[in-house]
mmCIF file of C-alpha atoms in Angstrom:
data_model
loop_
_atom_site.group_PDB
_atom_site.id
_atom_site.type_symbol
_atom_site.label_atom_id
_atom_site.label_comp_id
_atom_site.label_asym_id
_atom_site.label_seq_id
_atom_site.Cartn_x
_atom_site.Cartn_y
_atom_site.Cartn_z
ATOM 1 C CA MET A 281 -23.859 1.369 -16.885
ATOM 2 C CA SER A 282 -20.938 2.829 -18.823
ATOM 3 C CA ARG A 283 -18.080 0.630 -19.939
ATOM 4 C CA ASN A 284 -15.825 2.274 -17.356
ATOM 5 C CA ALA A 285 -18.213 1.606 -14.507
ATOM 6 C CA LYS A 286 -18.566 -2.015 -15.659
ATOM 7 C CA ILE A 287 -14.806 -2.574 -15.560
ATOM 8 C CA ASN A 288 -14.540 -0.956 -12.115
ATOM 9 C CA THR A 289 -17.366 -3.112 -10.756
ATOM 10 C CA LEU A 290 -15.752 -6.214 -12.220
ATOM 11 C CA LEU A 291 -12.440 -5.351 -10.501
ATOM 12 C CA LEU A 292 -14.233 -5.023 -7.147
ATOM 13 C CA LEU A 293 -16.097 -8.300 -7.686
ATOM 14 C CA VAL A 294 -12.858 -10.205 -8.361
ATOM 15 C CA VAL A 295 -11.283 -8.743 -5.188
ATOM 16 C CA ALA A 296 -14.372 -9.749 -3.191
ATOM 17 C CA ALA A 297 -14.299 -13.243 -4.714
ATOM 18 C CA LEU A 298 -10.609 -13.674 -3.834
ATOM 19 C CA ALA A 299 -11.428 -12.823 -0.206
ATOM 20 C CA VAL A 300 -14.570 -14.933 0.082
ATOM 21 C CA LEU A 301 -13.475 -18.080 -1.779
ATOM 22 C CA PRO A 302 -11.028 -19.314 0.907
ATOM 23 C CA LEU A 303 -13.904 -19.119 3.410
ATOM 24 C CA VAL A 304 -16.460 -20.804 1.155
ATOM 25 C CA LEU A 305 -14.067 -23.581 0.136
ATOM 26 C CA GLY A 306 -13.229 -24.179 3.792
ATOM 27 C CA LEU A 307 -9.496 -23.798 3.244
ATOM 28 C CA GLY A 308 -9.028 -23.158 6.962
ATOM 29 C CA ASP A 309 -10.689 -26.387 8.047
ATOM 30 C CA HIS A 310 -7.406 -28.234 8.568
ATOM 31 C CA LYS A 311 -6.508 -25.820 11.339
ATOM 32 C CA GLU A 312 -7.558 -25.779 14.950
ATOM 33 C CA GLU A 313 -8.259 -22.069 14.710
ATOM 34 C CA PRO A 314 -8.966 -21.216 11.076
ATOM 35 C CA PHE A 315 -8.157 -17.789 9.632
ATOM 36 C CA THR A 316 -6.011 -16.362 12.374
ATOM 37 C CA GLY A 317 -3.389 -13.756 11.485
ATOM 38 C CA ALA A 318 -0.266 -14.862 9.631
ATOM 39 C CA ASP A 319 1.903 -12.868 12.038
ATOM 40 C CA GLY A 320 0.495 -14.907 14.929
ATOM 41 C CA GLU A 321 1.564 -18.050 13.083
ATOM 42 C CA ALA A 322 5.006 -16.561 12.596
ATOM 43 C CA GLU A 323 5.235 -16.040 16.374
ATOM 44 C CA ALA A 324 4.308 -19.698 16.851
ATOM 45 C CA ALA A 325 7.000 -20.710 14.332
ATOM 46 C CA ILE A 326 9.558 -18.640 16.235
ATOM 47 C CA THR A 327 8.712 -20.382 19.488
ATOM 48 C CA GLU A 328 9.035 -23.695 17.670
ATOM 49 C CA ILE A 329 12.503 -22.854 16.301
ATOM 50 C CA ALA A 330 13.772 -21.067 19.403
ATOM 51 C CA PRO A 331 11.741 -22.311 22.399
ATOM 52 C CA ASP A 332 13.845 -20.233 24.792
ATOM 53 C CA TYR A 333 13.291 -16.933 23.031
ATOM 54 C CA GLU A 334 11.505 -14.389 25.171
ATOM 55 C CA PRO A 335 10.176 -11.195 23.537
ATOM 56 C CA TRP A 336 12.227 -8.513 25.276
ATOM 57 C CA PHE A 337 9.851 -5.623 24.815
ATOM 58 C CA SER A 338 6.076 -5.409 24.963
ATOM 59 C CA PRO A 339 3.729 -2.933 23.287
ATOM 60 C CA LEU A 340 3.285 0.343 25.178
ATOM 61 C CA TYR A 341 -0.453 0.125 24.636
ATOM 62 C CA GLU A 342 -2.415 -3.009 23.917
ATOM 63 C CA PRO A 343 -6.115 -2.981 23.025
ATOM 64 C CA PRO A 344 -7.788 -4.600 26.047
ATOM 65 C CA SER A 345 -9.935 -6.966 23.939
ATOM 66 C CA GLY A 346 -10.337 -8.339 20.445
ATOM 67 C CA GLU A 347 -13.384 -6.124 19.993
ATOM 68 C CA ILE A 348 -11.455 -2.939 20.806
ATOM 69 C CA GLU A 349 -8.685 -4.061 18.478
ATOM 70 C CA SER A 350 -11.194 -4.578 15.636
ATOM 71 C CA ALA A 351 -12.655 -1.156 16.408
ATOM 72 C CA LEU A 352 -9.236 0.471 16.093
ATOM 73 C CA PHE A 353 -8.530 -1.380 12.830
ATOM 74 C CA SER A 354 -11.900 -0.191 11.502
ATOM 75 C CA LEU A 355 -10.995 3.319 12.583
ATOM 76 C CA GLN A 356 -7.785 3.092 10.578
ATOM 77 C CA ALA A 357 -9.664 1.883 7.491
ATOM 78 C CA ALA A 358 -12.364 4.519 7.972
ATOM 79 C CA LEU A 359 -9.812 7.332 8.239
ATOM 80 C CA GLY A 360 -8.155 6.208 5.004
ATOM 81 C CA ALA A 361 -11.450 5.682 3.193
ATOM 82 C CA GLY A 362 -12.678 9.085 4.380
ATOM 83 C CA VAL A 363 -9.643 10.898 2.979
ATOM 84 C CA LEU A 364 -9.905 8.985 -0.327
ATOM 85 C CA ALA A 365 -13.619 9.804 -0.619
ATOM 86 C CA TYR A 366 -12.892 13.473 0.153
ATOM 87 C CA TYR A 367 -10.232 13.535 -2.562
ATOM 88 C CA PHE A 368 -12.423 12.035 -5.284
ATOM 89 C CA GLY A 369 -15.462 14.076 -4.223
ATOM 90 C CA LEU A 370 -13.479 17.298 -4.350
ATOM 91 C CA ARG A 371 -12.094 16.459 -7.790
ATOM 92 C CA ARG A 372 -15.503 15.630 -9.139
ATOM 93 C CA GLY A 373 -16.989 18.815 -7.734
ATOM 94 C CA ARG A 374 -14.217 20.934 -9.212
ATOM 95 C CA ARG A 375 -14.621 19.287 -12.608
ATOM 96 C CA GLN A 376 -18.352 19.907 -12.578
ATOM 97 C CA GLY A 377 -17.816 23.494 -11.470
ATOM 98 C CA GLU A 378 -15.361 24.079 -14.300
ATOM 99 C CA ALA A 379 -17.723 22.516 -16.830
ATOM 100 C CA ARG A 380 -20.573 24.683 -15.582
ATOM 101 C CA ALA A 381 -18.436 27.818 -15.663
ATOM 102 C CA GLY A 382 -17.390 26.962 -19.222
ATOM 103 C CA ALA A 383 -20.992 26.370 -20.247
ATOM 104 C CA ALA A 384 -22.109 29.629 -18.646
ATOM 105 C CA LYS A 385 -19.411 31.618 -20.418
ATOM 106 C CA GLU A 386 -20.163 30.484 -23.944
ATOM 107 C CA PRO A 387 -23.676 31.890 -24.385
ATOM 108 C CA LEU A 388 -22.354 35.207 -23.055
ATOM 109 C CA VAL A 389 -19.747 35.323 -25.805
ATOM 110 C CA THR A 390 -22.264 34.517 -28.505
ATOM 111 C CA THR A 391 -24.765 37.129 -27.294
ATOM 112 C CA GLY A 392 -21.929 39.641 -27.300
ATOM 113 C CA ASP A 393 -21.276 38.851 -30.952
ATOM 114 C CA GLU A 394 -24.894 39.309 -31.882
ATOM 115 C CA MET B 171 3.221 -8.930 7.914
ATOM 116 C CA HIS B 172 4.582 -6.807 10.714
ATOM 117 C CA ILE B 173 7.055 -8.485 12.995
ATOM 118 C CA ALA B 174 5.542 -8.297 16.476
ATOM 119 C CA GLU B 175 6.956 -6.136 19.244
ATOM 120 C CA GLY B 176 10.018 -7.676 20.895
ATOM 121 C CA TYR B 177 10.232 -10.534 18.384
ATOM 122 C CA LEU B 178 13.587 -9.503 16.912
ATOM 123 C CA PRO B 179 16.759 -9.850 19.025
ATOM 124 C CA PRO B 180 18.116 -6.399 20.014
ATOM 125 C CA VAL B 181 21.091 -6.558 17.619
ATOM 126 C CA HIS B 182 18.833 -7.342 14.639
ATOM 127 C CA ALA B 183 16.315 -4.705 15.682
ATOM 128 C CA ALA B 184 19.060 -2.068 15.893
ATOM 129 C CA ALA B 185 20.655 -3.117 12.590
ATOM 130 C CA TRP B 186 17.367 -2.806 10.671
ATOM 131 C CA GLY B 187 16.734 0.524 12.354
ATOM 132 C CA VAL B 188 20.133 1.789 11.187
ATOM 133 C CA ALA B 189 19.490 0.445 7.676
ATOM 134 C CA SER B 190 16.078 2.135 7.423
ATOM 135 C CA ALA B 191 16.847 5.526 8.958
ATOM 136 C CA PRO B 192 18.663 7.106 5.965
ATOM 137 C CA PHE B 193 15.837 6.122 3.605
ATOM 138 C CA VAL B 194 13.248 7.737 5.879
ATOM 139 C CA VAL B 195 15.324 10.914 6.304
ATOM 140 C CA HIS B 196 15.849 11.106 2.546
ATOM 141 C CA GLY B 197 12.123 10.472 2.102
ATOM 142 C CA VAL B 198 11.176 13.361 4.400
ATOM 143 C CA ARG B 199 13.373 15.653 2.300
ATOM 144 C CA ALA B 200 11.861 14.371 -0.952
ATOM 145 C CA LEU B 201 8.378 14.846 0.480
ATOM 146 C CA THR B 202 8.955 18.453 1.629
ATOM 147 C CA ARG B 203 10.584 19.263 -1.718
ATOM 148 C CA GLU B 204 7.575 17.857 -3.588
ATOM 149 C CA VAL B 205 5.082 19.795 -1.446
ATOM 150 C CA LYS B 206 7.051 23.043 -1.825
ATOM 151 C CA ALA B 207 7.527 22.684 -5.570
ATOM 152 C CA ASN B 208 3.973 21.504 -6.250
ATOM 153 C CA PRO B 209 1.599 22.523 -3.445
ATOM 154 C CA GLU B 210 -1.262 21.059 -5.479
ATOM 155 C CA SER B 211 0.335 17.624 -4.902
ATOM 156 C CA THR B 212 -0.627 17.701 -1.236
ATOM 157 C CA LEU B 213 -4.117 16.365 -1.875
ATOM 158 C CA LEU B 214 -2.948 13.439 -3.968
ATOM 159 C CA LEU B 215 -0.165 12.721 -1.453
ATOM 160 C CA GLY B 216 -2.832 12.552 1.235
ATOM 161 C CA ALA B 217 -4.867 10.208 -0.935
ATOM 162 C CA SER B 218 -1.828 7.927 -1.467
ATOM 163 C CA GLY B 219 -1.214 7.778 2.277
ATOM 164 C CA ALA B 220 -4.908 7.121 2.825
ATOM 165 C CA PHE B 221 -4.780 4.193 0.376
ATOM 166 C CA THR B 222 -1.989 2.612 2.457
ATOM 167 C CA PHE B 223 -4.035 3.239 5.606
ATOM 168 C CA VAL B 224 -7.092 1.457 4.219
ATOM 169 C CA LEU B 225 -5.282 -1.481 2.663
ATOM 170 C CA SER B 226 -3.021 -2.259 5.605
ATOM 171 C CA ALA B 227 -6.061 -2.285 7.912
ATOM 172 C CA LEU B 228 -7.878 -4.948 5.887
ATOM 173 C CA LYS B 229 -7.185 -8.437 7.150
ATOM 174 C CA ILE B 230 -8.275 -10.722 4.352
ATOM 175 C CA PRO B 231 -8.600 -14.523 4.438
ATOM 176 C CA SER B 232 -6.264 -16.412 2.145
ATOM 177 C CA VAL B 233 -5.735 -19.860 0.608
ATOM 178 C CA THR B 234 -3.515 -21.055 3.460
ATOM 179 C CA GLY B 235 -6.399 -20.743 5.924
ATOM 180 C CA SER B 236 -4.900 -17.742 7.656
ATOM 181 C CA CYS B 237 -5.410 -14.001 7.300
ATOM 182 C CA SER B 238 -3.078 -11.263 6.229
ATOM 183 C CA HIS B 239 -3.297 -7.733 4.890
ATOM 184 C CA PRO B 240 -2.095 -5.899 1.769
ATOM 185 C CA THR B 241 0.298 -2.962 2.081
ATOM 186 C CA GLY B 242 -1.020 -0.343 -0.355
ATOM 187 C CA THR B 243 2.447 1.092 -0.973
ATOM 188 C CA GLY B 244 2.582 0.444 -4.731
ATOM 189 C CA LEU B 245 0.221 3.272 -5.674
ATOM 190 C CA GLY B 246 2.172 6.036 -3.936
ATOM 191 C CA ALA B 247 5.489 4.646 -5.192
ATOM 192 C CA ILE B 248 4.244 4.765 -8.795
ATOM 193 C CA LEU B 249 2.782 8.265 -8.385
ATOM 194 C CA PHE B 250 5.418 9.990 -6.256
ATOM 195 C CA ARG B 251 8.500 7.699 -6.429
ATOM 196 C CA PRO B 252 9.607 5.353 -3.618
ATOM 197 C CA PRO B 253 11.323 7.854 -1.235
ATOM 198 C CA VAL B 254 8.002 9.537 -0.487
ATOM 199 C CA MET B 255 6.479 6.152 0.401
ATOM 200 C CA ALA B 256 9.246 5.563 2.963
ATOM 201 C CA VAL B 257 7.617 8.387 4.938
ATOM 202 C CA LEU B 258 3.957 7.517 4.313
ATOM 203 C CA GLY B 259 4.630 3.833 5.083
ATOM 204 C CA THR B 260 6.451 4.717 8.301
ATOM 205 C CA ILE B 261 3.511 6.840 9.452
ATOM 206 C CA THR B 262 1.143 3.912 8.861
ATOM 207 C CA LEU B 263 3.462 1.513 10.714
ATOM 208 C CA LEU B 264 3.793 3.925 13.660
ATOM 209 C CA PHE B 265 0.013 4.266 13.891
ATOM 210 C CA GLN B 266 -0.360 0.481 14.026
ATOM 211 C CA ALA B 267 2.523 0.002 16.472
ATOM 212 C CA LEU B 268 1.286 2.639 18.911
ATOM 213 C CA LEU B 269 -2.489 2.140 18.812
ATOM 214 C CA LEU B 270 -3.084 -1.410 17.632
ATOM 215 C CA ALA B 271 -0.164 -3.324 19.181
ATOM 216 C CA HIS B 272 0.372 -4.507 15.594
ATOM 217 C CA GLY B 273 4.056 -4.521 14.729
ATOM 218 C CA GLY B 274 6.109 -2.632 17.293
ATOM 219 C CA LEU B 275 8.579 0.090 18.126
ATOM 220 C CA THR B 276 11.577 -2.251 18.518
ATOM 221 C CA THR B 277 10.698 -3.931 15.208
ATOM 222 C CA LEU B 278 9.770 -0.657 13.478
ATOM 223 C CA GLY B 279 13.112 -0.481 11.645
ATOM 224 C CA ALA B 280 12.683 -3.978 10.201
ATOM 225 C CA ASN B 281 9.040 -3.384 9.281
ATOM 226 C CA VAL B 282 9.843 -0.028 7.677
ATOM 227 C CA PHE B 283 12.594 -1.717 5.676
ATOM 228 C CA SER B 284 10.226 -4.341 4.244
ATOM 229 C CA MET B 285 7.008 -2.354 3.792
ATOM 230 C CA ALA B 286 8.140 1.247 3.288
ATOM 231 C CA ILE B 287 11.472 0.745 1.478
ATOM 232 C CA VAL B 288 11.868 -2.588 -0.345
ATOM 233 C CA GLY B 289 8.165 -2.865 -1.284
ATOM 234 C CA PRO B 290 7.930 0.599 -2.903
ATOM 235 C CA TRP B 291 11.317 0.281 -4.640
ATOM 236 C CA THR B 292 10.739 -3.158 -6.170
ATOM 237 C CA GLY B 293 7.160 -2.193 -7.056
ATOM 238 C CA PHE B 294 8.237 1.030 -8.701
ATOM 239 C CA GLY B 295 11.141 -0.741 -10.462
ATOM 240 C CA THR B 296 8.756 -3.325 -11.911
ATOM 241 C CA TYR B 297 6.318 -0.635 -13.033
ATOM 242 C CA TRP B 298 9.139 1.429 -14.577
ATOM 243 C CA LEU B 299 10.653 -1.509 -16.468
ATOM 244 C CA LEU B 300 7.267 -2.543 -17.842
ATOM 245 C CA ARG B 301 6.444 1.015 -18.922
ATOM 246 C CA ARG B 302 9.834 1.305 -20.602
ATOM 247 C CA SER B 303 9.000 -1.876 -22.542
ATOM 248 C CA ASN B 304 5.749 -0.270 -23.734
ATOM 249 C CA VAL B 305 3.506 -2.462 -21.611
ATOM 250 C CA PRO B 306 0.065 -0.790 -21.206
ATOM 251 C CA LEU B 307 -0.284 1.516 -18.187
ATOM 252 C CA MET B 308 -2.811 -0.501 -16.209
ATOM 253 C CA VAL B 309 -0.942 -3.798 -16.692
ATOM 254 C CA SER B 310 2.234 -2.117 -15.422
ATOM 255 C CA VAL B 311 0.339 -0.669 -12.461
ATOM 256 C CA PHE B 312 -1.054 -4.099 -11.591
ATOM 257 C CA PHE B 313 2.341 -5.793 -11.578
ATOM 258 C CA GLY B 314 3.977 -2.853 -9.797
ATOM 259 C CA ALA B 315 1.491 -3.087 -6.933
ATOM 260 C CA PHE B 316 1.620 -6.908 -6.943
ATOM 261 C CA VAL B 317 5.415 -6.931 -6.633
ATOM 262 C CA ALA B 318 5.426 -4.179 -3.966
ATOM 263 C CA ASP B 319 3.075 -6.310 -1.880
ATOM 264 C CA ILE B 320 4.690 -9.728 -2.278
ATOM 265 C CA SER B 321 8.280 -8.481 -1.949
ATOM 266 C CA THR B 322 7.394 -6.875 1.396
ATOM 267 C CA TYR B 323 6.407 -10.258 2.778
ATOM 268 C CA CYS B 324 9.448 -11.979 1.278
ATOM 269 C CA VAL B 325 11.690 -9.490 3.091
ATOM 270 C CA THR B 326 9.808 -10.124 6.348
ATOM 271 C CA SER B 327 10.431 -13.856 5.896
ATOM 272 C CA VAL B 328 14.154 -13.232 5.301
ATOM 273 C CA GLN B 329 14.367 -10.959 8.350
ATOM 274 C CA LEU B 330 12.825 -13.624 10.580
ATOM 275 C CA ALA B 331 14.950 -16.407 9.058
ATOM 276 C CA LEU B 332 18.133 -14.406 9.736
ATOM 277 C CA ALA B 333 17.076 -13.817 13.335
ATOM 278 C CA PHE B 334 15.817 -17.350 13.949
ATOM 279 C CA PRO B 335 17.746 -19.896 11.850
ATOM 280 C CA ASP B 336 16.381 -23.405 12.154
ATOM 281 C CA PRO B 337 18.623 -25.505 14.467
ATOM 282 C CA GLY B 338 18.638 -28.366 11.911
ATOM 283 C CA SER B 339 18.341 -26.774 8.481
ATOM 284 C CA GLY B 340 19.757 -23.321 9.200
ATOM 285 C CA VAL B 341 18.710 -19.999 7.720
ATOM 286 C CA LEU B 342 17.370 -21.597 4.524
ATOM 287 C CA GLY B 343 15.209 -24.039 6.459
ATOM 288 C CA ALA B 344 13.796 -21.201 8.513
ATOM 289 C CA LEU B 345 13.261 -19.165 5.352
ATOM 290 C CA ALA B 346 11.163 -21.973 3.876
ATOM 291 C CA LYS B 347 9.114 -22.055 7.064
ATOM 292 C CA PHE B 348 8.497 -18.293 7.335
ATOM 293 C CA GLY B 349 8.074 -17.980 3.576
ATOM 294 C CA GLY B 350 5.384 -20.666 3.723
ATOM 295 C CA ILE B 351 3.559 -18.645 6.364
ATOM 296 C CA PHE B 352 3.921 -15.190 4.810
ATOM 297 C CA ALA B 353 4.659 -15.334 1.078
ATOM 298 C CA VAL B 354 2.200 -18.103 0.149
ATOM 299 C CA THR B 355 -0.578 -16.519 2.209
ATOM 300 C CA GLN B 356 0.177 -13.259 0.484
ATOM 301 C CA LEU B 357 -0.135 -14.441 -3.153
ATOM 302 C CA PRO B 358 -3.915 -13.944 -3.560
ATOM 303 C CA LEU B 359 -3.746 -10.785 -1.445
ATOM 304 C CA ALA B 360 -1.091 -9.360 -3.729
ATOM 305 C CA VAL B 361 -3.413 -10.029 -6.679
ATOM 306 C CA SER B 362 -6.189 -8.200 -4.809
ATOM 307 C CA GLU B 363 -3.866 -5.314 -4.064
ATOM 308 C CA GLY B 364 -2.874 -5.131 -7.739
ATOM 309 C CA LEU B 365 -6.520 -5.022 -8.806
ATOM 310 C CA LEU B 366 -7.445 -2.378 -6.213
ATOM 311 C CA THR B 367 -4.481 -0.233 -7.233
ATOM 312 C CA VAL B 368 -5.592 -0.494 -10.868
ATOM 313 C CA LEU B 369 -9.096 0.530 -9.779
ATOM 314 C CA VAL B 370 -7.822 3.645 -7.986
ATOM 315 C CA MET B 371 -5.499 4.481 -10.878
ATOM 316 C CA ARG B 372 -8.451 4.215 -13.278
ATOM 317 C CA LEU B 373 -10.448 6.605 -11.106
ATOM 318 C CA LEU B 374 -7.454 8.955 -11.008
ATOM 319 C CA THR B 375 -7.095 8.973 -14.789
ATOM 320 C CA GLN B 376 -10.703 10.126 -14.935
ATOM 321 C CA SER B 377 -10.554 12.677 -12.130
ATOM 322 C CA SER B 378 -6.969 13.952 -12.015
ATOM 323 C CA LYS B 379 -5.540 13.929 -15.543
ATOM 324 C CA GLY B 380 -3.562 17.091 -14.801
ATOM 325 C CA ASP B 381 -1.795 15.653 -11.749
ATOM 326 C CA LEU B 382 -1.005 12.350 -13.473
ATOM 327 C CA THR B 383 0.452 14.154 -16.474
ATOM 328 C CA ARG B 384 2.630 16.353 -14.276
ATOM 329 C CA LEU B 385 3.829 13.259 -12.382
ATOM 330 C CA GLY B 386 4.698 11.546 -15.658
ATOM 331 C CA VAL B 387 2.186 8.697 -15.272
ATOM 332 C CA LEU B 388 0.129 9.882 -18.233
ATOM 333 C CA LEU B 389 1.705 11.308 -21.352
ATOM 334 C CA PRO B 390 0.627 14.858 -22.066
ATOM 335 C CA SER B 391 -2.187 14.787 -24.590
ATOM 336 C CA ARG B 392 -2.092 17.023 -27.655
ATOM 337 C CA LYS B 393 -4.967 19.124 -26.454
ATOM 338 C CA LYS B 394 -3.226 19.762 -23.153
ATOM 339 C CA ASN B 395 -0.109 20.982 -24.996
ATOM 340 C CA GLU B 396 -2.087 23.384 -27.102
ATOM 341 C CA ASN B 397 -3.802 24.726 -24.002
ATOM 342 C CA ALA B 398 -0.459 25.172 -22.284
ATOM 343 C CA GLU B 399 0.930 27.024 -25.288
ATOM 344 C CA ALA B 400 -2.149 29.182 -25.495
ATOM 345 C CA SER B 401 -1.960 30.134 -21.826
ATOM 346 C CA ALA B 402 1.810 30.745 -22.092
#
């Protein structure tokens, strides 16, 4: 593995470790429902501070179940990842094409000189 | 980080909408200008938007025992300047508000202000200051993305504290409460976001030297200059 690839892999490993460690160390154990969304907790805090507050507008569309919601979140991530992969693939292909074109040109020039 | 639909009183919701609108309008202009002047930017703009899409869809567990997600706005702010991110961030927030019931239309103004305006500006400012002080590129990128992420959640906490001051301890008491929920949860996630942004920037320096040089992220190398002179 090249030095570059090693550094990139290391970066990914640290990100993965940061995500997994809270689960492994059981940092959610003090909660009734561990690892819920922070925005849900904020809603709970609002109701605690202002018990009378009623949300005055509700979402136009709400995913009918947690599964559908996860599916839509995955779709969002997949769309983004797809575009990113397209970008880097295209760049790589172009670079290789240019390198090949450059390599193909050079022998032509030298044979012309001979 | 998004404030849920209906969870800001109408006056607050309207005020944040009014505060955000000029930034988004200005951003749309900056974006069209960039695309017209440099059509080859379109691809990288798409990639920056895509990065925000991926990162803000990832709910990651954190030290507080709850989950939250990064924002992904630092990368685009560093590459294309903050105004462009006001647009790309708003698109992401609209997608989540309309399809995922995450965030909302009434709270869109407030969420745009934190994630698509303050985040990119503070992130870019941090990156710019560090670069000006000759800090290495990747270190500056890390802290730029880190600050963009964490500042977004700090603003969200302030927005909620202003709307829901604690009856006993007031706005500051509420700020401590919301900050504890959002900002502390966000610390490790902001580190992750910084590292992921560095990763993408590293890949870009390998694949898109030309774009990064034109955008001023990389200094033009000597060889590039000679080529440019030769072709001119």
